[in-house]
Amino acid sequence: MSVLKFHDVRRAYVSGKNVLDGVSFDVNKGEVVGLLGRNGAGKTTLVRLAMGMIAPQGGEVSLFGMDPRSQPLAVKRRIGYVSEDQILPGFLAIGQVLQLHRELFPDWDDLMADELLRRYGLEHGRRIKTLSKGQARQVALLCAVCHKPEVLILDEPAGGLDPAARRDFLETSIRLLNESGSTILFSSHHMGDVERMAGRAVMLHDGKVLVDDDLDAMQERFSLLIVPHVDAGPEEDRRARLSAHPDCLAVRDRLDGWHIVIRRTPDGALAAAADLHFDDARATVLGLEELFIELAEGQS
């Protein structure tokens, strides 16, 4: 059952230039979906639309079948949210911040909050302004998860944290998923984080969904086909010939030849190369980070 829907969503900040240009996908109950894309691809805009912070200029966004803009209280009681630039009131103590959330959320779990405070080595009396960036992010995550939200939305939540703090942050998120079956939508620049947490990846490029697939399936369905320059024909014809294949997702010119991301296994990719009369092509599987780079760099 879908809990979060984006349907033909459009949003621009500058007239005539859409950050999101017809984005559509659903997030189903219990799914963990990683949002990928270059800086400026629209990941944060999509998250802010889901949170009801901004309104779409076209299309529809819904959470639990509700508009997050017109029914903000009903939606926000059921979600948790952490972002890279989230700022908690520096003059408040941790205990005061937790008390505010306890009053806002009827399902607040004091035992879970106390356990996380002990795990993070934090005390109720510490003021937010005295915390490190990583500690402040831990408090924000604690506030987001201790009412056991049905949907957890994370926008680069571990950005700027050291590897140990980032791993601990993710383990807490994964634990929440395992214990309560929460749905998670998160954006991250760290491919390893996406591989550890997500079951599915949605990649945005130029305001559109470029790839939306199960992570395990991506390892099986996508390959990198490399065609030597000497085998590619006249230069003006190369990209057109390669891009014309229906399974081609990206093409870029590299020192060792033309790199083509193709929605096929390596054997299938070589068969496609043979159909195009590229005799010396080679094909290989792609890791998620390699796939992300090749797709992002290989768009015309």
mmCIF file of C-alpha atoms in Angstrom:
data_model
loop_
_atom_site.group_PDB
_atom_site.id
_atom_site.type_symbol
_atom_site.label_atom_id
_atom_site.label_comp_id
_atom_site.label_asym_id
_atom_site.label_seq_id
_atom_site.Cartn_x
_atom_site.Cartn_y
_atom_site.Cartn_z
ATOM 1 C CA MET A 1 0.000 0.000 0.000
ATOM 2 C CA SER A 2 1.388 3.400 -0.968
ATOM 3 C CA VAL A 3 1.868 5.890 1.883
ATOM 4 C CA LEU A 4 3.717 8.638 -0.012
ATOM 5 C CA LYS A 5 2.842 9.668 -3.565
ATOM 6 C CA PHE A 6 4.398 12.108 -6.002
ATOM 7 C CA HIS A 7 2.330 12.503 -9.175
ATOM 8 C CA ASP A 8 3.602 14.650 -12.064
ATOM 9 C CA VAL A 9 5.163 17.061 -9.553
ATOM 10 C CA ARG A 10 6.556 20.326 -10.878
ATOM 11 C CA ARG A 11 8.367 23.043 -8.985
ATOM 12 C CA ALA A 12 10.514 25.991 -10.073
ATOM 13 C CA TYR A 13 12.357 28.678 -8.124
ATOM 14 C CA VAL A 14 13.299 30.702 -11.217
ATOM 15 C CA SER A 15 10.713 31.360 -13.896
ATOM 16 C CA GLY A 16 11.095 28.997 -16.822
ATOM 17 C CA LYS A 17 13.465 26.556 -15.088
ATOM 18 C CA ASN A 18 11.870 23.628 -13.282
ATOM 19 C CA VAL A 19 13.829 22.002 -10.468
ATOM 20 C CA LEU A 20 11.267 19.206 -10.638
ATOM 21 C CA ASP A 21 9.677 18.609 -14.020
ATOM 22 C CA GLY A 22 6.992 15.938 -13.887
ATOM 23 C CA VAL A 23 8.325 13.680 -11.103
ATOM 24 C CA SER A 24 6.157 10.653 -10.304
ATOM 25 C CA PHE A 25 6.769 7.737 -7.961
ATOM 26 C CA ASP A 26 5.179 6.067 -4.924
ATOM 27 C CA VAL A 27 6.745 4.902 -1.674
ATOM 28 C CA ASN A 28 4.997 1.852 -0.263
ATOM 29 C CA LYS A 29 4.459 0.918 3.360
ATOM 30 C CA GLY A 30 7.618 -0.547 4.911
ATOM 31 C CA GLU A 31 9.893 0.440 2.011
ATOM 32 C CA VAL A 32 13.273 2.126 2.431
ATOM 33 C CA VAL A 33 13.891 4.339 -0.599
ATOM 34 C CA GLY A 34 17.137 6.201 -1.247
ATOM 35 C CA LEU A 35 17.001 9.442 -3.254
ATOM 36 C CA LEU A 36 20.048 9.991 -5.459
ATOM 37 C CA GLY A 37 21.129 12.837 -7.694
ATOM 38 C CA ARG A 38 23.684 15.568 -8.119
ATOM 39 C CA ASN A 39 23.528 18.768 -6.087
ATOM 40 C CA GLY A 40 20.612 20.718 -7.498
ATOM 41 C CA ALA A 41 18.874 17.623 -8.878
ATOM 42 C CA GLY A 42 15.801 18.336 -6.750
ATOM 43 C CA LYS A 43 16.222 15.923 -3.820
ATOM 44 C CA THR A 44 15.762 18.531 -1.079
ATOM 45 C CA THR A 45 12.896 20.176 -2.980
ATOM 46 C CA LEU A 46 11.150 16.803 -3.150
ATOM 47 C CA VAL A 47 11.630 16.275 0.592
ATOM 48 C CA ARG A 48 10.303 19.754 1.384
ATOM 49 C CA LEU A 49 7.243 19.085 -0.745
ATOM 50 C CA ALA A 50 6.625 15.858 1.180
ATOM 51 C CA MET A 51 6.957 17.764 4.455
ATOM 52 C CA GLY A 52 4.523 20.450 3.290
ATOM 53 C CA MET A 53 7.180 23.181 3.646
ATOM 54 C CA ILE A 54 6.537 24.299 0.080
ATOM 55 C CA ALA A 55 3.725 23.657 -2.391
ATOM 56 C CA PRO A 56 4.017 22.046 -5.818
ATOM 57 C CA GLN A 57 3.336 24.326 -8.772
ATOM 58 C CA GLY A 58 1.944 21.376 -10.679
ATOM 59 C CA GLY A 59 0.966 17.823 -9.890
ATOM 60 C CA GLU A 60 0.114 16.357 -6.483
ATOM 61 C CA VAL A 61 1.896 15.234 -3.321
ATOM 62 C CA SER A 62 0.124 13.113 -0.723
ATOM 63 C CA LEU A 63 1.024 11.403 2.548
ATOM 64 C CA PHE A 64 -1.405 8.813 3.924
ATOM 65 C CA GLY A 65 -3.824 10.061 1.273
ATOM 66 C CA MET A 66 -3.664 13.637 2.631
ATOM 67 C CA ASP A 67 -2.215 16.873 1.307
ATOM 68 C CA PRO A 68 0.669 17.803 3.635
ATOM 69 C CA ARG A 69 -0.064 21.501 3.036
ATOM 70 C CA SER A 70 -3.780 21.480 3.773
ATOM 71 C CA GLN A 71 -3.659 18.914 6.612
ATOM 72 C CA PRO A 72 -0.283 19.590 8.238
ATOM 73 C CA LEU A 73 -1.092 18.524 11.810
ATOM 74 C CA ALA A 74 -2.668 15.223 10.818
ATOM 75 C CA VAL A 75 0.334 14.429 8.604
ATOM 76 C CA LYS A 76 3.133 15.611 10.917
ATOM 77 C CA ARG A 77 1.883 13.565 13.877
ATOM 78 C CA ARG A 78 2.634 10.453 11.841
ATOM 79 C CA ILE A 79 6.077 11.331 10.438
ATOM 80 C CA GLY A 80 9.616 11.978 11.627
ATOM 81 C CA TYR A 81 12.047 14.332 9.908
ATOM 82 C CA VAL A 82 15.775 15.085 10.084
ATOM 83 C CA SER A 83 17.730 17.296 7.666
ATOM 84 C CA GLU A 84 21.347 18.344 7.290
ATOM 85 C CA ASP A 85 20.548 21.996 8.000
ATOM 86 C CA GLN A 86 18.057 21.356 10.804
ATOM 87 C CA ILE A 87 18.617 23.700 13.765
ATOM 88 C CA LEU A 88 17.317 23.044 17.273
ATOM 89 C CA PRO A 89 16.874 26.005 19.675
ATOM 90 C CA GLY A 90 20.336 26.532 21.117
ATOM 91 C CA PHE A 91 19.116 28.062 24.390
ATOM 92 C CA LEU A 92 17.108 24.965 25.333
ATOM 93 C CA ALA A 93 18.420 21.962 27.232
ATOM 94 C CA ILE A 94 18.074 18.503 25.710
ATOM 95 C CA GLY A 95 15.455 17.600 28.303
ATOM 96 C CA GLN A 96 13.375 20.635 27.356
ATOM 97 C CA VAL A 97 13.508 19.726 23.680
ATOM 98 C CA LEU A 98 12.370 16.200 24.503
ATOM 99 C CA GLN A 99 9.555 17.522 26.670
ATOM 100 C CA LEU A 100 8.269 19.630 23.779
ATOM 101 C CA HIS A 101 8.165 16.555 21.554
ATOM 102 C CA ARG A 102 6.582 14.469 24.309
ATOM 103 C CA GLU A 103 3.704 16.958 24.446
ATOM 104 C CA LEU A 104 3.327 16.999 20.668
ATOM 105 C CA PHE A 105 3.270 13.243 20.093
ATOM 106 C CA PRO A 106 0.883 10.987 22.054
ATOM 107 C CA ASP A 107 2.933 7.887 21.159
ATOM 108 C CA TRP A 108 6.219 9.267 22.530
ATOM 109 C CA ASP A 109 8.370 6.441 23.981
ATOM 110 C CA ASP A 110 10.306 7.609 27.080
ATOM 111 C CA LEU A 111 12.132 4.296 27.427
ATOM 112 C CA MET A 112 13.430 4.549 23.855
ATOM 113 C CA ALA A 113 14.465 8.178 24.391
ATOM 114 C CA ASP A 114 16.364 7.339 27.585
ATOM 115 C CA GLU A 115 18.068 4.389 25.916
ATOM 116 C CA LEU A 116 19.247 6.553 23.011
ATOM 117 C CA LEU A 117 20.465 9.274 25.361
ATOM 118 C CA ARG A 118 22.581 6.701 27.195
ATOM 119 C CA ARG A 119 23.857 5.277 23.930
ATOM 120 C CA TYR A 120 24.896 8.722 22.710
ATOM 121 C CA GLY A 121 26.324 9.762 26.096
ATOM 122 C CA LEU A 122 23.986 12.769 26.329
ATOM 123 C CA GLU A 123 22.405 14.283 29.444
ATOM 124 C CA HIS A 124 19.060 16.033 29.890
ATOM 125 C CA GLY A 125 20.719 19.178 31.252
ATOM 126 C CA ARG A 126 23.102 19.791 28.333
ATOM 127 C CA ARG A 127 22.132 22.845 26.304
ATOM 128 C CA ILE A 128 21.853 22.434 22.554
ATOM 129 C CA LYS A 129 24.349 25.238 21.898
ATOM 130 C CA THR A 130 27.069 23.289 23.766
ATOM 131 C CA LEU A 131 26.730 20.197 21.566
ATOM 132 C CA SER A 132 28.922 19.233 18.645
ATOM 133 C CA LYS A 133 27.352 19.009 15.192
ATOM 134 C CA GLY A 134 27.162 15.235 15.488
ATOM 135 C CA GLN A 135 25.575 15.374 18.943
ATOM 136 C CA ALA A 136 22.979 17.918 17.812
ATOM 137 C CA ARG A 137 22.120 15.634 14.875
ATOM 138 C CA GLN A 138 21.738 12.731 17.311
ATOM 139 C CA VAL A 139 19.244 14.757 19.356
ATOM 140 C CA ALA A 140 17.340 15.617 16.167
ATOM 141 C CA LEU A 141 17.182 11.947 15.179
ATOM 142 C CA LEU A 142 16.058 11.004 18.681
ATOM 143 C CA CYS A 143 13.222 13.530 18.421
ATOM 144 C CA ALA A 144 12.289 12.156 15.007
ATOM 145 C CA VAL A 145 12.140 8.482 15.948
ATOM 146 C CA CYS A 146 10.966 8.258 19.579
ATOM 147 C CA HIS A 147 7.316 8.735 18.674
ATOM 148 C CA LYS A 148 7.752 5.748 16.321
ATOM 149 C CA PRO A 149 6.619 7.489 13.135
ATOM 150 C CA GLU A 150 4.953 5.622 10.327
ATOM 151 C CA VAL A 151 7.172 7.498 7.853
ATOM 152 C CA LEU A 152 10.705 8.747 8.508
ATOM 153 C CA ILE A 153 12.010 11.383 6.073
ATOM 154 C CA LEU A 154 15.747 12.083 6.106
ATOM 155 C CA ASP A 155 17.404 14.775 3.973
ATOM 156 C CA GLU A 156 21.181 14.229 3.977
ATOM 157 C CA PRO A 157 20.852 13.450 7.703
ATOM 158 C CA ALA A 158 24.436 12.271 8.175
ATOM 159 C CA GLY A 159 26.065 14.923 5.956
ATOM 160 C CA GLY A 160 29.175 16.391 7.568
ATOM 161 C CA LEU A 161 29.425 13.693 10.239
ATOM 162 C CA ASP A 162 32.529 11.569 10.694
ATOM 163 C CA PRO A 163 32.264 7.918 9.555
ATOM 164 C CA ALA A 164 31.700 6.531 13.075
ATOM 165 C CA ALA A 165 28.912 9.028 13.835
ATOM 166 C CA ARG A 166 27.322 8.421 10.428
ATOM 167 C CA ARG A 167 27.331 4.656 10.952
ATOM 168 C CA ASP A 168 25.770 5.039 14.400
ATOM 169 C CA PHE A 169 23.140 7.373 12.975
ATOM 170 C CA LEU A 170 22.211 4.881 10.269
ATOM 171 C CA GLU A 171 22.115 1.950 12.668
ATOM 172 C CA THR A 172 19.524 3.813 14.732
ATOM 173 C CA SER A 173 17.422 4.422 11.624
ATOM 174 C CA ILE A 174 17.705 0.791 10.540
ATOM 175 C CA ARG A 175 16.735 -0.358 14.019
ATOM 176 C CA LEU A 176 13.597 1.791 13.876
ATOM 177 C CA LEU A 177 12.667 0.201 10.569
ATOM 178 C CA ASN A 178 13.204 -3.316 11.859
ATOM 179 C CA GLU A 179 11.281 -2.787 15.096
ATOM 180 C CA SER A 180 8.239 -0.880 13.897
ATOM 181 C CA GLY A 181 8.119 -1.384 10.144
ATOM 182 C CA SER A 182 8.443 2.334 9.414
ATOM 183 C CA THR A 183 8.661 3.584 5.856
ATOM 184 C CA ILE A 184 11.851 5.572 5.171
ATOM 185 C CA LEU A 185 12.619 8.048 2.389
ATOM 186 C CA PHE A 186 16.115 9.497 2.570
ATOM 187 C CA SER A 187 18.578 11.381 0.420
ATOM 188 C CA SER A 188 22.322 10.870 0.700
ATOM 189 C CA HIS A 189 25.548 11.526 -1.182
ATOM 190 C CA HIS A 190 27.123 8.445 0.390
ATOM 191 C CA MET A 191 26.511 5.454 -1.865
ATOM 192 C CA GLY A 192 27.580 3.066 0.890
ATOM 193 C CA ASP A 193 24.828 4.445 3.122
ATOM 194 C CA VAL A 194 22.246 3.908 0.399
ATOM 195 C CA GLU A 195 23.439 0.334 -0.141
ATOM 196 C CA ARG A 196 23.297 -0.391 3.611
ATOM 197 C CA MET A 197 19.854 1.097 4.225
ATOM 198 C CA ALA A 198 17.781 1.170 1.068
ATOM 199 C CA GLY A 199 15.981 -1.577 -0.788
ATOM 200 C CA ARG A 200 15.200 0.728 -3.689
ATOM 201 C CA ALA A 201 16.838 3.761 -5.296
ATOM 202 C CA VAL A 202 15.251 6.681 -7.150
ATOM 203 C CA MET A 203 17.708 8.813 -9.098
ATOM 204 C CA LEU A 204 16.774 12.330 -10.170
ATOM 205 C CA HIS A 205 18.416 14.115 -13.067
ATOM 206 C CA ASP A 206 17.470 17.358 -14.761
ATOM 207 C CA GLY A 207 14.182 17.506 -12.873
ATOM 208 C CA LYS A 208 13.026 14.014 -13.828
ATOM 209 C CA VAL A 209 13.226 10.451 -12.513
ATOM 210 C CA LEU A 210 16.086 8.842 -14.424
ATOM 211 C CA VAL A 211 16.115 5.491 -12.597
ATOM 212 C CA ASP A 212 13.664 3.893 -10.165
ATOM 213 C CA ASP A 213 14.577 0.317 -9.333
ATOM 214 C CA ASP A 214 15.199 -2.276 -6.655
ATOM 215 C CA LEU A 215 18.862 -2.164 -5.566
ATOM 216 C CA ASP A 216 19.433 -5.889 -5.939
ATOM 217 C CA ALA A 217 17.819 -5.858 -9.352
ATOM 218 C CA MET A 218 20.006 -2.932 -10.430
ATOM 219 C CA GLN A 219 23.091 -5.074 -9.928
ATOM 220 C CA GLU A 220 21.601 -7.625 -12.324
ATOM 221 C CA ARG A 221 19.867 -5.374 -14.863
ATOM 222 C CA PHE A 222 22.437 -2.655 -15.551
ATOM 223 C CA SER A 223 25.833 -2.968 -17.213
ATOM 224 C CA LEU A 224 28.585 -0.697 -18.451
ATOM 225 C CA LEU A 225 29.340 -1.232 -22.132
ATOM 226 C CA ILE A 226 32.673 0.194 -23.327
ATOM 227 C CA VAL A 227 33.102 0.738 -27.069
ATOM 228 C CA PRO A 228 36.626 1.611 -28.279
ATOM 229 C CA HIS A 229 36.924 4.861 -30.220
ATOM 230 C CA VAL A 230 38.299 3.101 -33.298
ATOM 231 C CA ASP A 231 35.151 0.979 -33.404
ATOM 232 C CA ALA A 232 32.644 3.782 -33.031
ATOM 233 C CA GLY A 233 32.522 5.312 -36.488
ATOM 234 C CA PRO A 234 32.521 9.013 -37.432
ATOM 235 C CA GLU A 235 32.581 11.287 -34.406
ATOM 236 C CA GLU A 236 29.362 13.152 -35.219
ATOM 237 C CA ASP A 237 27.568 9.819 -35.521
ATOM 238 C CA ARG A 238 28.859 8.157 -32.340
ATOM 239 C CA ARG A 239 26.603 9.488 -29.617
ATOM 240 C CA ALA A 240 23.531 9.305 -31.859
ATOM 241 C CA ARG A 241 24.172 5.655 -32.721
ATOM 242 C CA LEU A 242 24.823 4.654 -29.128
ATOM 243 C CA SER A 243 22.004 6.712 -27.634
ATOM 244 C CA ALA A 244 19.491 5.353 -30.123
ATOM 245 C CA HIS A 245 19.445 1.911 -28.511
ATOM 246 C CA PRO A 246 16.193 1.571 -26.504
ATOM 247 C CA ASP A 247 18.018 0.165 -23.437
ATOM 248 C CA CYS A 248 20.670 2.908 -23.381
ATOM 249 C CA LEU A 249 20.443 5.244 -20.365
ATOM 250 C CA ALA A 250 23.665 7.258 -20.620
ATOM 251 C CA VAL A 251 26.602 7.802 -22.976
ATOM 252 C CA ARG A 252 29.855 9.609 -22.302
ATOM 253 C CA ASP A 253 33.195 9.902 -24.083
ATOM 254 C CA ARG A 254 36.164 8.682 -22.000
ATOM 255 C CA LEU A 255 39.836 8.046 -22.725
ATOM 256 C CA ASP A 256 39.333 4.295 -23.106
ATOM 257 C CA GLY A 257 36.279 4.624 -25.336
ATOM 258 C CA TRP A 258 32.590 5.401 -25.197
ATOM 259 C CA HIS A 259 30.950 4.426 -21.886
ATOM 260 C CA ILE A 260 27.325 3.340 -22.223
ATOM 261 C CA VAL A 261 25.052 2.468 -19.295
ATOM 262 C CA ILE A 262 22.647 -0.104 -20.636
ATOM 263 C CA ARG A 263 19.671 -1.787 -18.989
ATOM 264 C CA ARG A 264 20.944 -5.298 -19.701
ATOM 265 C CA THR A 265 23.202 -7.963 -18.216
ATOM 266 C CA PRO A 266 26.814 -7.944 -19.484
ATOM 267 C CA ASP A 267 25.985 -10.725 -21.971
ATOM 268 C CA GLY A 268 22.931 -8.803 -23.129
ATOM 269 C CA ALA A 269 25.014 -5.629 -23.436
ATOM 270 C CA LEU A 270 27.522 -7.408 -25.677
ATOM 271 C CA ALA A 271 24.671 -8.706 -27.819
ATOM 272 C CA ALA A 272 23.413 -5.135 -28.185
ATOM 273 C CA ALA A 273 26.929 -4.026 -29.183
ATOM 274 C CA ALA A 274 27.033 -6.742 -31.839
ATOM 275 C CA ASP A 275 23.676 -5.572 -33.193
ATOM 276 C CA LEU A 276 25.211 -2.110 -33.583
ATOM 277 C CA HIS A 277 28.306 -3.624 -35.271
ATOM 278 C CA PHE A 278 30.698 -2.764 -32.436
ATOM 279 C CA ASP A 279 32.965 -5.797 -32.547
ATOM 280 C CA ASP A 280 35.547 -5.012 -29.850
ATOM 281 C CA ALA A 281 33.199 -3.833 -27.090
ATOM 282 C CA ARG A 282 33.447 -5.134 -23.558
ATOM 283 C CA ALA A 283 30.875 -5.137 -20.770
ATOM 284 C CA THR A 284 31.002 -5.249 -16.994
ATOM 285 C CA VAL A 285 28.684 -5.080 -14.000
ATOM 286 C CA LEU A 286 28.362 -1.803 -12.107
ATOM 287 C CA GLY A 287 28.414 -1.032 -8.408
ATOM 288 C CA LEU A 288 25.930 1.580 -7.192
ATOM 289 C CA GLU A 289 28.515 4.368 -6.967
ATOM 290 C CA GLU A 290 29.874 3.618 -10.441
ATOM 291 C CA LEU A 291 26.351 3.479 -11.819
ATOM 292 C CA PHE A 292 25.517 6.833 -10.224
ATOM 293 C CA ILE A 293 28.633 8.484 -11.712
ATOM 294 C CA GLU A 294 28.165 7.011 -15.170
ATOM 295 C CA LEU A 295 24.489 7.978 -15.281
ATOM 296 C CA ALA A 296 25.055 11.501 -13.962
ATOM 297 C CA GLU A 297 27.975 12.210 -16.281
ATOM 298 C CA GLY A 298 26.521 10.495 -19.318
ATOM 299 C CA GLN A 299 23.450 12.636 -19.893
ATOM 300 C CA SER A 300 23.348 14.808 -23.011
#
